């Protein structure tokens, strides 16, 4: 019995989406940041080597015979050897005039004793250029010698690509891990809710006790109000049950008085129409009295089922006693009660409740069975105790079977039978309190069948 | 020094302008032409080219031979006029590749130490040798090192006077490479050159000419001759003795590149792959030059890296040539 609930979105999906989205953003940031950092470090490495090469060339600058001359060492260029065989360019200038090297190498104006790193293009390839300058003192004045050393960036980009690949793998791994964690966190959170739902759903219809198992602190307000709500409901329910029982009890006694007065009057009245009226009065009183009795029974069943006391009950013996007690009523209707017990049938339960339930079932059968027939009661233990009550009456209306065990629900073809509509309700409540199941059905060839299985 | 400068000034335009070649041969009769500019004698490359032309009937190969310095100048002047460039001057070749004159030939499977930027490929390992005319030396001991050579020349100057020869580093790119690498390795080089200068050394443009003069008896000893050429001639001339200086044999790798402006890129690419393949095959019939496998990772091999450009710097070159001239041109 699930009432319609408006659903929009899912906590679990939202949680998972927020967490994985965050992880994706973090992974991208990680990738970009590490790549930028490694690009910076790799570029710094290249710059250092270029600067060393440039300095070693610049250091060799001397003025010989009034001419600037640079006899730079072999190592100046050999230190620029890379795995990717990067191309190397250099330019040596004196006061801006090319002394030697590549005249088409774009170089910045270098100030003495400083280093400048620039990026330029040489023969279609990007190159990194390190430029430095030195002031030389000659007899005729100062000369400024500047040296630029340039190198293509193949090895650098190979390194960067390698790093990028590794960081990409790292980022993806991080993302995958974060996604797994997010999924786990989301399902763990929703599992808490699901567990609460399950514990509430699994309760019997009468169980209005507070939720006792521990819940996460975020759920405490929800569970707290649920508990409060249930205790209020329980209280209201108990009050109304008490009220009904009290009312039934209070009605029954005056009804008995009224009935005895009506019967006494019936003895004295001769006119047929007056007798008819009195008879139907007695009938109505009987019906009311029976209903009040059953209301009391029902209240009793509700109370005892909630606080079920389990003792070993011999169902066969219980039924035998019950049949014996009901035989006079059956005899009055010319119906024979027949108990068939196959083996022993023992059950842990409340004998008073069980007796009450079976009495209602047999009572029902007696009510609807025609005269000169047999009401069969079978009891046995077939992987669980079962009791079935079979009659030869009109049987149940198939489309009513589902609703008949509700309170005050009576079949349509009850005619003038006295009944409150509580008999099947009581039997059902008792069966369920004992963890059993009641099935209503029709026999082949006519007649009703009520089967109770534990 | 002045004479040197005049010589360079006089030689350069002559070299650049000259349209005559040391050798020029056309192989095959096909319409598709592959122009190979090379410093290697045709006899060494003929079997490689003929091998390449087998099954390529539509191709003809024009093989042009000139000296390494001239080759560099001609190629720089007209990079679209040639498809493949082969030279023993590693430094000039590396500078060509560095300056963007070479096209890439990728996935050759060639060892990394024998190639640069997938555009310059070394395919031989050839040491520079001391070559001696046994008859001219007479009973004197055979020098095994540069030191031996210096001592021998000092002690027996009458034998060597005017009968020693080496590369003119101003003319020959390979000679300049050998000289600079020698000078880098040891100071002995300068002493040797000085002694040779005192002996009135003859200067040569190329190994072939030095060997010719050794064979004719005009020279007793020649220094920094290409070992591969000398060995080839020594097979016929018993008088020739080829000695690799035992202390440090400067070893050069011959290199090949595809012109970045080639008009036959696929064919040039295929030719380079062919050269590398026959080199790796180790078959002396197909590849008459000393292959890389024989030398393997010899530490005395000049390595292919940008440092080779150091001595090509015009200031460095001027300084080096000046020192060299001071040492060898003693009466100049």
XYZ file of C-alpha atoms in Angstrom:
786
model
C 0.000 0.000 0.000
C 2.219 2.799 -1.273
C 0.634 6.180 -1.538
C 1.608 8.353 -4.491
C 4.637 10.540 -3.600
C 5.877 13.427 -5.702
C 9.433 12.589 -6.781
C 11.849 15.039 -8.313
C 15.514 14.225 -8.820
C 17.561 11.813 -6.809
C 19.782 12.606 -3.847
C 22.165 9.868 -4.910
C 22.439 11.127 -8.499
C 22.874 14.700 -7.324
C 25.544 13.756 -4.841
C 27.380 11.597 -7.412
C 27.131 14.313 -10.068
C 28.434 17.046 -7.779
C 31.326 14.893 -6.588
C 32.332 13.570 -10.043
C 31.898 17.029 -11.576
C 34.170 18.420 -8.890
C 36.660 15.647 -9.517
C 36.606 16.359 -13.257
C 37.266 20.037 -12.666
C 40.068 19.178 -10.235
C 41.591 16.703 -12.710
C 41.596 19.329 -15.461
C 43.130 21.897 -13.095
C 45.751 19.331 -12.066
C 46.566 18.608 -15.710
C 46.820 22.262 -16.696
C 48.783 23.255 -13.606
C 51.300 20.402 -13.743
C 51.774 20.871 -17.483
C 52.353 24.603 -17.082
C 54.751 23.977 -14.225
C 56.700 21.320 -16.099
C 56.795 23.522 -19.200
C 58.294 26.232 -17.045
C 60.850 23.874 -15.521
C 61.772 22.337 -18.884
C 62.119 25.785 -20.410
C 64.291 26.797 -17.482
C 66.499 23.767 -18.163
C 66.928 24.725 -21.790
C 67.540 28.349 -20.841
C 70.269 27.303 -18.404
C 72.110 25.302 -21.044
C 71.712 28.102 -23.603
C 72.978 30.622 -21.065
C 75.990 28.444 -20.254
C 76.786 28.050 -23.952
C 76.339 31.760 -24.568
C 78.537 32.700 -21.583
C 81.317 30.342 -22.649
C 81.352 31.948 -26.103
C 81.186 35.442 -24.646
C 83.979 34.646 -22.178
C 86.322 33.836 -25.043
C 86.004 37.366 -26.446
C 89.314 39.231 -26.486
C 90.747 42.127 -28.383
C 93.745 41.001 -30.410
C 95.605 43.458 -32.619
C 92.747 45.908 -32.202
C 90.252 43.335 -33.442
C 87.572 41.585 -31.421
C 88.254 37.881 -31.607
C 86.374 34.948 -30.128
C 88.148 31.610 -30.010
C 85.338 29.798 -28.237
C 85.757 26.218 -27.023
C 84.334 23.124 -28.717
C 82.203 22.526 -25.634
C 80.239 25.750 -26.242
C 78.215 24.042 -28.947
C 78.661 20.420 -27.894
C 76.771 21.122 -24.671
C 73.759 21.872 -26.855
C 73.556 18.278 -28.073
C 70.107 16.838 -27.361
C 68.392 13.507 -27.913
C 66.180 15.095 -30.519
C 69.199 16.523 -32.376
C 67.995 20.073 -32.007
C 69.306 22.603 -34.484
C 71.670 25.250 -33.133
C 72.186 28.820 -34.278
C 74.304 31.606 -32.925
C 75.279 35.142 -33.756
C 78.262 37.127 -32.533
C 77.982 40.891 -32.929
C 80.236 43.790 -32.157
C 78.316 47.000 -31.534
C 75.454 45.570 -33.545
C 77.609 44.515 -36.523
C 77.645 40.789 -37.249
C 81.063 39.303 -36.627
C 80.180 35.724 -37.290
C 77.339 33.241 -37.102
C 73.835 33.568 -38.418
C 72.950 37.086 -39.490
C 69.246 36.241 -39.852
C 68.864 35.223 -36.216
C 66.535 37.711 -34.569
C 68.124 38.911 -31.362
C 67.170 41.541 -28.827
C 69.502 44.369 -27.906
C 71.478 43.044 -25.008
C 72.810 45.161 -22.211
C 76.236 44.252 -20.909
C 76.397 41.774 -18.012
C 72.819 40.691 -18.507
C 71.015 37.716 -19.979
C 67.917 37.914 -22.095
C 65.834 34.942 -23.176
C 63.552 35.330 -26.161
C 61.588 33.096 -28.452
C 61.974 33.521 -32.172
C 61.622 31.632 -35.428
C 64.514 30.301 -37.477
C 63.952 28.466 -40.738
C 60.312 27.867 -39.889
C 61.031 26.320 -36.474
C 60.519 28.078 -33.153
C 63.802 28.665 -31.361
C 64.760 29.773 -27.875
C 67.448 32.446 -27.865
C 69.797 33.368 -25.041
C 71.554 36.666 -25.491
C 74.274 38.254 -23.448
C 76.765 41.052 -23.923
C 80.144 42.114 -22.639
C 82.076 45.359 -22.751
C 85.673 45.115 -23.896
C 88.171 47.884 -23.379
C 90.361 48.527 -26.406
C 93.073 51.099 -26.928
C 90.672 53.221 -28.960
C 87.700 52.905 -26.629
C 84.964 50.530 -25.569
C 83.491 47.801 -27.704
C 80.344 45.869 -26.837
C 80.300 42.260 -27.935
C 76.981 40.472 -27.851
C 76.459 36.752 -28.298
C 73.163 35.008 -28.986
C 72.797 31.256 -28.926
C 69.591 29.705 -30.201
C 68.242 26.197 -30.201
C 65.123 24.577 -31.621
C 62.718 23.070 -29.101
C 62.215 19.512 -30.337
C 63.735 17.840 -27.291
C 61.813 20.238 -25.058
C 58.506 19.453 -26.701
C 59.297 15.724 -26.611
C 59.867 16.042 -22.876
C 56.703 18.081 -22.478
C 54.671 15.603 -24.493
C 55.999 12.811 -22.316
C 55.073 14.728 -19.180
C 51.673 15.634 -20.607
C 50.957 11.993 -21.337
C 51.936 10.990 -17.818
C 49.944 13.803 -16.239
C 46.945 12.952 -18.413
C 47.121 9.350 -17.209
C 47.491 10.613 -13.639
C 44.522 12.987 -14.074
C 42.355 10.255 -15.563
C 43.341 7.902 -12.772
C 42.521 10.561 -10.203
C 39.180 11.174 -11.890
C 38.366 7.455 -12.047
C 39.246 7.050 -8.370
C 37.223 10.126 -7.396
C 34.277 8.868 -9.432
C 34.435 5.511 -7.702
C 34.601 7.262 -4.318
C 31.717 9.562 -5.293
C 29.583 6.609 -6.351
C 30.421 4.830 -3.132
C 29.682 7.905 -1.001
C 26.397 8.504 -2.813
C 25.236 4.921 -2.511
C 26.344 4.758 1.130
C 24.324 7.881 1.910
C 21.274 6.643 0.093
C 21.723 3.248 1.723
C 21.139 4.904 5.117
C 17.840 6.263 3.841
C 16.977 2.940 2.256
C 17.681 1.080 5.474
C 15.353 3.413 7.377
C 12.717 2.974 4.669
C 13.060 -0.799 4.856
C 12.768 -0.864 8.634
C 9.611 1.239 8.455
C 8.113 -0.697 5.537
C 8.758 -4.100 7.115
C 6.694 -3.280 10.188
C 3.358 -4.896 10.718
C 0.358 -2.637 10.265
C -0.092 -2.430 14.046
C 3.511 -1.612 14.869
C 3.713 2.040 15.727
C 6.708 1.808 18.029
C 9.472 4.440 17.539
C 12.448 3.733 15.279
C 15.094 2.487 17.661
C 18.098 1.665 15.437
C 20.782 4.384 15.272
C 20.608 6.789 12.331
C 23.120 9.385 11.039
C 22.816 12.743 12.773
C 21.477 14.420 9.604
C 18.512 12.058 9.660
C 17.777 12.563 13.356
C 15.224 15.397 12.809
C 13.363 13.369 10.166
C 13.335 10.193 12.254
C 12.489 12.233 15.352
C 9.395 13.725 13.756
C 8.508 10.331 12.333
C 8.687 8.841 15.828
C 6.624 11.665 17.291
C 4.087 11.275 14.532
C 3.845 7.540 15.097
C 3.489 7.860 18.852
C 0.687 10.385 18.357
C -0.962 8.042 15.899
C -0.534 5.136 18.306
C -2.022 7.159 21.089
C -5.006 8.202 18.981
C -5.520 4.664 17.811
C -5.386 3.250 21.310
C -7.828 5.875 22.495
C -10.297 5.067 19.786
C -9.938 1.285 20.362
C -10.522 1.876 24.084
C -13.460 4.053 23.278
C -14.988 1.424 21.001
C -14.442 -1.359 23.554
C -15.883 0.769 26.294
C -18.840 1.731 24.121
C -19.482 -1.894 23.105
C -19.294 -3.029 26.675
C -21.647 -0.336 27.802
C -24.147 -1.098 25.060
C -24.128 -4.877 25.584
C -25.650 -4.869 29.099
C -28.610 -2.565 28.325
C -29.154 -4.525 25.136
C -29.476 -7.756 27.132
C -32.009 -6.059 29.387
C -33.952 -4.782 26.395
C -33.860 -8.270 24.822
C -35.232 -9.977 27.963
C -37.980 -7.338 28.144
C -38.788 -7.877 24.485
C -38.954 -11.661 24.921
C -41.134 -11.341 27.970
C -43.449 -9.018 26.051
C -43.484 -11.504 23.153
C -44.984 -14.116 25.490
C -47.825 -11.792 26.248
C -48.624 -10.494 22.855
C -50.948 -12.424 20.534
C -51.545 -10.186 17.605
C -49.469 -11.482 14.735
C -48.317 -8.063 13.507
C -47.189 -7.120 17.021
C -45.311 -10.440 17.309
C -43.640 -9.880 14.004
C -42.521 -6.456 15.102
C -41.224 -7.825 18.406
C -39.432 -10.688 16.659
C -37.624 -8.324 14.321
C -36.807 -6.184 17.353
C -35.225 -9.178 19.071
C -33.311 -9.917 15.863
C -32.003 -6.366 15.674
C -30.986 -6.528 19.314
C -29.202 -9.825 18.676
C -27.344 -8.294 15.790
C -26.294 -5.270 17.792
C -25.269 -7.383 20.723
C -23.228 -9.652 18.509
C -21.575 -6.662 16.847
C -20.734 -5.219 20.223
C -19.296 -8.588 21.248
C -17.193 -8.763 18.173
C -16.021 -5.203 18.644
C -14.887 -6.234 22.071
C -13.258 -9.323 20.630
C -11.552 -7.207 18.037
C -10.249 -4.783 20.627
C -9.030 -7.736 22.637
C -7.366 -9.283 19.587
C -5.685 -5.980 18.732
C -4.351 -5.627 22.246
C -3.153 -9.203 22.612
C -1.634 -9.294 19.129
C 0.479 -6.316 19.993
C 1.782 -7.992 23.092
C 1.717 -11.551 21.844
C 2.349 -14.221 24.451
C 3.580 -17.418 22.842
C 2.933 -20.765 24.428
C 2.846 -24.220 22.910
C -0.693 -24.774 21.599
C -2.100 -28.039 20.320
C -4.242 -26.731 17.506
C -6.020 -30.066 16.958
C -7.063 -30.266 20.584
C -8.076 -26.628 20.573
C -10.246 -27.211 17.502
C -11.767 -30.381 18.992
C -12.860 -28.449 22.063
C -14.152 -25.639 19.919
C -16.143 -28.047 17.714
C -17.613 -29.691 20.766
C -18.685 -26.322 22.123
C -20.226 -25.219 18.848
C -21.970 -28.469 18.058
C -25.242 -27.369 19.853
C -25.411 -24.261 17.664
C -24.763 -26.435 14.592
C -27.410 -28.890 15.650
C -29.924 -26.100 15.859
C -29.318 -25.441 12.186
C -29.184 -29.131 11.265
C -25.546 -28.823 10.291
C -22.942 -31.354 11.181
C -19.452 -30.222 12.223
C -16.743 -32.591 11.153
C -13.173 -32.238 12.374
C -10.448 -34.044 10.459
C -7.082 -33.947 12.112
C -4.175 -35.493 10.276
C -1.457 -35.896 12.839
C -0.597 -33.426 15.548
C -0.396 -29.714 14.894
C 1.532 -27.690 17.409
C 2.136 -23.998 17.263
C 3.710 -21.361 19.478
C 0.994 -18.804 20.021
C -1.746 -17.284 22.093
C -4.484 -19.958 22.549
C -7.170 -17.393 23.333
C -6.538 -15.483 20.138
C -6.295 -18.621 18.043
C -9.497 -19.954 19.495
C -11.215 -16.671 18.805
C -10.006 -16.679 15.206
C -11.124 -20.246 14.491
C -14.457 -19.656 16.202
C -15.097 -16.736 13.900
C -14.223 -18.850 10.860
C -16.477 -21.730 11.951
C -19.173 -19.285 12.926
C -19.053 -17.805 9.470
C -19.291 -21.228 7.878
C -22.281 -22.151 10.060
C -23.961 -18.908 9.135
C -23.814 -19.462 5.410
C -24.026 -23.251 5.193
C -27.480 -24.589 4.250
C -29.239 -27.069 6.511
C -28.474 -30.772 6.272
C -24.899 -30.176 5.208
C -21.481 -30.735 6.711
C -18.952 -28.085 7.670
C -15.553 -29.684 7.414
C -12.633 -28.493 9.488
C -9.222 -29.832 8.535
C -6.113 -29.411 10.557
C -2.616 -30.677 9.845
C 1.037 -29.915 9.681
C 2.406 -29.718 6.218
C 5.682 -27.788 6.631
C 3.680 -25.396 8.819
C 0.407 -25.793 10.598
C -2.676 -25.296 8.462
C -6.369 -25.112 9.276
C -9.086 -24.983 6.662
C -12.788 -24.496 7.157
C -14.984 -25.711 4.316
C -18.730 -25.354 3.883
C -21.338 -26.004 1.212
C -22.766 -22.541 1.204
C -22.891 -20.107 -1.665
C -19.168 -19.371 -1.415
C -17.405 -16.037 -1.722
C -18.025 -13.556 -4.447
C -14.670 -13.679 -6.251
C -14.400 -9.917 -6.749
C -15.026 -9.309 -3.055
C -12.444 -11.714 -1.677
C -9.699 -9.106 -1.425
C -11.789 -6.684 0.620
C -13.751 -9.078 2.865
C -11.240 -9.121 5.658
C -11.501 -5.336 6.120
C -13.313 -3.964 9.110
C -17.074 -3.896 8.926
C -17.022 -5.173 5.361
C -19.742 -7.695 4.611
C -20.497 -9.657 1.526
C -23.374 -8.523 -0.688
C -25.317 -11.825 -0.470
C -25.530 -11.947 3.287
C -29.324 -11.693 3.111
C -30.784 -11.654 6.586
C -27.792 -13.203 8.282
C -26.712 -11.525 11.458
C -23.130 -10.245 11.213
C -20.884 -7.360 12.090
C -18.296 -7.704 9.339
C -15.571 -8.160 11.944
C -15.248 -11.972 11.954
C -12.808 -12.274 9.045
C -10.984 -9.163 10.249
C -10.331 -10.803 13.583
C -9.236 -14.084 11.978
C -6.919 -12.180 9.661
C -5.397 -10.079 12.449
C -4.745 -13.165 14.595
C -3.224 -15.083 11.683
C -0.900 -12.222 10.831
C 0.075 -11.691 14.466
C 1.246 -15.336 14.447
C 3.153 -14.801 11.195
C 0.644 -16.756 9.121
C -1.471 -16.117 6.103
C -5.210 -16.375 5.541
C -6.497 -17.290 2.122
C -10.163 -17.092 1.164
C -11.422 -19.097 -1.768
C -14.200 -21.281 -3.152
C -14.379 -25.050 -3.263
C -14.866 -26.898 -6.485
C -18.533 -27.762 -6.706
C -19.658 -24.899 -4.471
C -18.960 -23.743 -0.987
C -16.471 -21.464 0.692
C -13.009 -22.362 1.876
C -11.024 -20.377 4.407
C -7.441 -21.581 4.677
C -5.094 -20.454 7.398
C -1.414 -21.343 7.092
C 1.298 -20.667 9.634
C 99.228 34.877 -43.692
C 98.804 37.352 -46.459
C 99.566 34.704 -49.052
C 96.923 32.487 -47.479
C 94.318 35.209 -47.685
C 95.229 35.950 -51.263
C 95.069 32.245 -52.054
C 91.581 31.971 -50.584
C 90.426 35.071 -52.404
C 91.850 33.725 -55.613
C 90.561 30.195 -55.141
C 87.009 30.839 -53.945
C 85.499 32.461 -57.018
C 87.348 30.002 -59.196
C 85.932 27.105 -57.242
C 82.413 28.414 -57.171
C 82.321 29.513 -60.749
C 83.929 26.413 -62.167
C 81.416 24.229 -63.910
C 83.912 21.495 -64.607
C 83.913 18.514 -62.281
C 86.560 16.180 -60.993
C 84.409 13.496 -62.493
C 80.954 13.327 -63.989
C 79.251 10.084 -64.944
C 75.762 9.083 -65.914
C 74.436 5.659 -64.982
C 71.331 4.168 -66.601
C 69.328 5.583 -69.485
C 65.960 6.322 -67.911
C 64.094 9.609 -68.184
C 63.831 10.220 -64.468
C 67.086 11.737 -63.378
C 68.694 11.659 -59.937
C 71.569 14.101 -59.486
C 74.060 13.066 -56.848
C 76.617 15.583 -55.690
C 79.501 13.752 -54.086
C 83.033 14.036 -52.835
C 83.542 10.298 -53.123
C 85.441 8.890 -56.078
C 83.122 7.347 -58.650
C 84.841 3.968 -58.463
C 83.589 3.493 -54.881
C 80.030 4.431 -55.670
C 79.568 2.776 -59.062
C 78.569 -0.638 -57.628
C 76.139 1.004 -55.188
C 74.487 3.026 -57.968
C 74.328 0.077 -60.348
C 72.748 -1.969 -57.583
C 70.231 0.823 -57.041
C 69.385 1.023 -60.755
C 68.689 -2.703 -60.978
C 64.947 -2.952 -61.583
C 64.632 0.818 -62.051
C 64.901 1.023 -65.847
C 63.220 4.415 -66.015
C 65.856 6.051 -63.810
C 69.203 7.530 -64.657
C 71.731 8.707 -62.090
C 74.075 11.588 -62.713
C 77.054 11.297 -60.392
C 79.043 14.503 -59.961
C 82.304 14.509 -58.040
C 84.059 17.509 -56.568
C 86.029 18.443 -53.475
C 84.236 18.830 -50.130
C 84.581 22.607 -49.829
C 83.564 23.160 -53.447
C 80.695 20.736 -52.995
C 79.394 22.715 -50.012
C 79.637 26.011 -51.883
C 77.939 24.660 -55.015
C 75.135 23.027 -53.085
C 74.435 26.125 -50.994
C 74.312 28.148 -54.203
C 71.803 25.835 -55.902
C 70.103 23.423 -53.492
C 67.421 22.617 -56.070
C 70.041 21.536 -58.587
C 70.930 18.366 -56.697
C 68.911 15.570 -55.132
C 71.423 13.749 -52.949
C 74.584 15.111 -51.354
C 77.382 12.823 -50.209
C 80.438 14.203 -48.505
C 83.245 13.203 -46.186
C 83.312 16.670 -44.573
C 81.016 15.901 -41.652
C 81.115 19.440 -40.318
C 79.983 21.007 -43.582
C 77.281 18.355 -43.998
C 76.028 18.889 -40.455
C 75.889 22.610 -41.016
C 73.875 22.014 -44.197
C 71.411 19.943 -42.209
C 71.378 22.458 -39.367
C 70.723 25.284 -41.800
C 67.709 23.440 -43.194
C 69.108 22.263 -46.498
C 68.278 18.611 -45.837
C 64.983 16.750 -46.115
C 64.019 14.160 -43.538
C 64.162 10.439 -44.287
C 62.298 8.855 -41.416
C 62.097 5.313 -40.064
C 65.359 4.132 -41.560
C 66.219 1.947 -38.571
C 69.697 3.481 -38.698
C 71.489 3.708 -35.318
C 70.927 7.028 -33.553
C 74.644 7.819 -33.209
C 75.076 7.569 -36.979
C 72.335 9.986 -37.930
C 71.302 13.519 -37.078
C 67.694 14.742 -37.068
C 66.760 11.910 -39.450
C 68.212 14.074 -42.193
C 71.942 13.388 -42.147
C 73.094 9.766 -42.272
C 76.595 8.458 -41.713
C 77.324 5.308 -43.686
C 81.084 4.717 -43.460
C 83.761 4.857 -40.778
C 87.083 5.852 -42.328
C 90.213 6.692 -40.378
C 92.805 9.221 -41.409
C 96.092 7.432 -42.046
C 99.796 8.035 -42.325
C 100.745 6.645 -45.742
C 104.370 5.833 -46.491
C 106.306 4.915 -49.584
C 108.331 1.974 -48.322
C 111.006 2.463 -50.967
C 111.449 6.117 -50.067
C 111.711 5.299 -46.366
C 114.488 2.830 -47.018
C 115.838 1.169 -43.901
C 114.303 3.693 -41.508
C 111.801 2.352 -38.954
C 108.138 2.630 -39.832
C 106.494 5.299 -37.623
C 103.444 4.040 -35.719
C 102.413 7.282 -34.019
C 102.570 10.993 -34.682
C 105.379 11.209 -32.155
C 107.359 8.620 -34.145
C 106.796 10.659 -37.258
C 108.020 13.872 -35.632
C 111.144 12.160 -34.323
C 111.837 10.489 -37.655
C 111.556 13.733 -39.592
C 113.726 15.589 -37.105
C 116.436 12.934 -37.125
C 116.458 12.235 -40.855
C 115.514 15.505 -42.430
C 117.570 14.720 -45.545
C 115.149 11.866 -46.357
C 112.027 13.904 -45.883
C 113.042 17.336 -47.113
C 110.460 18.346 -49.700
C 108.978 14.843 -49.692
C 106.206 15.127 -47.104
C 102.635 16.045 -47.869
C 99.303 16.699 -46.192
C 95.955 18.331 -46.905
C 95.761 22.024 -47.652
C 93.134 22.765 -45.031
C 92.200 25.980 -46.796
C 91.072 24.088 -49.873
C 89.790 20.808 -48.539
C 86.839 20.550 -46.237
C 87.851 17.060 -45.186
C 91.434 18.192 -44.594
C 90.139 20.997 -42.400
C 87.923 18.561 -40.459
C 90.829 16.171 -39.863
C 93.120 19.037 -38.856
C 90.688 20.637 -36.422
C 89.786 17.304 -34.830
C 93.481 16.422 -34.511
C 94.231 19.797 -32.963
C 91.319 19.315 -30.580
C 92.597 15.901 -29.512
C 96.234 16.724 -28.969
C 98.919 19.419 -29.093
C 101.094 16.916 -30.984
C 99.301 17.975 -34.120
C 100.809 21.433 -34.021
C 104.310 20.106 -33.465
C 103.845 17.678 -36.318
C 102.638 20.411 -38.679
C 105.497 22.623 -37.637
C 108.041 19.904 -38.398
C 106.313 19.163 -41.686
C 106.461 22.879 -42.470
C 110.171 22.820 -41.828
C 110.466 19.924 -44.272
C 108.751 22.103 -46.874
C 105.538 20.098 -46.959
C 103.545 19.852 -50.153
C 99.889 20.742 -49.727
C 97.111 18.870 -51.514
C 93.502 19.341 -52.332
C 92.651 15.661 -52.025
C 93.724 12.257 -50.901
C 93.905 10.931 -54.465
C 96.599 13.434 -55.449
C 98.644 12.647 -52.329
C 98.500 8.935 -53.073
C 99.502 9.566 -56.688
C 102.603 11.443 -55.538
C 103.408 8.733 -53.004
C 103.170 6.089 -55.706
C 105.362 8.114 -58.058
C 107.924 8.520 -55.309
C 107.643 12.296 -55.074
C 106.518 11.869 -51.464
C 107.913 9.580 -48.797
C 105.178 10.184 -46.257
C 101.738 11.790 -46.304
C 99.748 12.646 -43.231
C 95.939 12.475 -42.796
C 95.328 10.605 -46.025
C 91.916 8.929 -46.269
C 92.643 5.386 -45.149
C 90.007 3.849 -47.384
C 91.478 5.345 -50.571
C 95.034 4.447 -49.535
C 94.055 0.849 -48.720
C 92.406 0.516 -52.119
C 95.570 1.682 -53.870
C 97.879 -0.324 -51.580
C 96.324 -3.500 -52.944
C 97.962 -2.726 -56.293
C 101.045 -0.823 -55.134
C 103.283 -2.835 -52.824
C 105.337 0.260 -51.995
C 102.393 1.905 -50.176
C 102.154 1.326 -46.449
C 99.024 2.487 -44.670
C 99.410 3.169 -40.966
C 96.651 4.203 -38.561
C 98.272 6.292 -35.819
C 98.039 3.907 -32.889
C 97.516 6.600 -30.251
C 94.542 8.273 -31.820
C 93.228 7.402 -35.263
C 90.941 10.282 -36.175
C 87.973 8.574 -37.781
C 85.516 10.290 -40.063
C 82.077 9.133 -41.151
C 80.968 9.781 -44.702
C 77.470 11.235 -44.694
C 74.567 11.470 -47.084
C 71.579 13.798 -47.120
C 68.600 14.454 -49.357
C 68.358 17.999 -50.615
C 65.437 19.828 -49.046
C 64.654 21.207 -52.477
C 65.076 17.997 -54.426
C 62.969 17.591 -57.546
C 62.839 13.822 -57.117
C 62.034 13.384 -53.433
C 60.834 9.784 -53.632
C 63.799 8.649 -55.662
C 66.292 10.520 -53.468
C 64.638 9.029 -50.387
C 64.877 5.557 -51.913
C 68.529 6.116 -52.807
C 69.480 7.082 -49.249
C 67.640 4.029 -47.902
C 69.459 1.942 -50.487
C 72.863 3.279 -49.407
C 72.069 2.583 -45.737
C 70.792 -0.895 -46.614
C 73.837 -1.973 -48.626
C 76.031 -0.482 -45.902
C 74.285 -2.640 -43.326
C 74.463 -5.735 -45.529
C 78.224 -6.007 -44.912
C 78.730 -7.295 -48.465
C 82.046 -5.853 -49.711
C 81.036 -6.483 -53.333
C 77.986 -4.280 -53.073
C 79.558 -1.756 -50.673
C 83.277 -1.157 -51.349
C 83.648 1.444 -48.570
C 84.377 0.575 -44.909
C 80.982 0.103 -43.327
C 79.907 1.386 -39.927
C 79.567 -2.118 -38.534
C 83.327 -2.621 -38.780
C 83.963 0.385 -36.568
C 80.880 0.091 -34.362
C 80.962 2.539 -31.486
C 84.589 3.561 -31.845
C 85.331 6.402 -29.380
C 87.685 8.021 -31.894
C 84.886 8.500 -34.393
C 84.036 12.151 -34.790
C 80.526 12.376 -33.394
C 77.675 13.874 -35.335
C 76.593 16.803 -33.199
C 76.258 20.579 -33.503
C 79.713 21.098 -31.998
C 81.084 20.194 -35.446
C 80.049 23.700 -36.464
C 82.483 25.225 -33.970
C 85.439 25.339 -36.345
C 83.200 26.470 -39.198
C 82.703 29.726 -37.370
C 84.443 32.296 -39.528
C 86.403 33.784 -36.666
C 87.454 30.392 -35.371
C 88.360 29.376 -38.909
C 90.416 32.505 -39.457
C 92.283 31.911 -36.200
C 92.862 28.252 -36.970
C 94.009 28.877 -40.563
C 96.321 31.613 -39.366
C 97.930 29.320 -36.800
C 98.123 26.524 -39.337
C 99.745 28.764 -41.908
C 102.172 30.067 -39.295
C 103.144 26.478 -38.603
C 103.344 25.023 -42.072
C 104.271 27.951 -44.315
C 107.564 28.723 -42.678
C 109.105 30.535 -45.603
C 105.917 32.510 -46.317
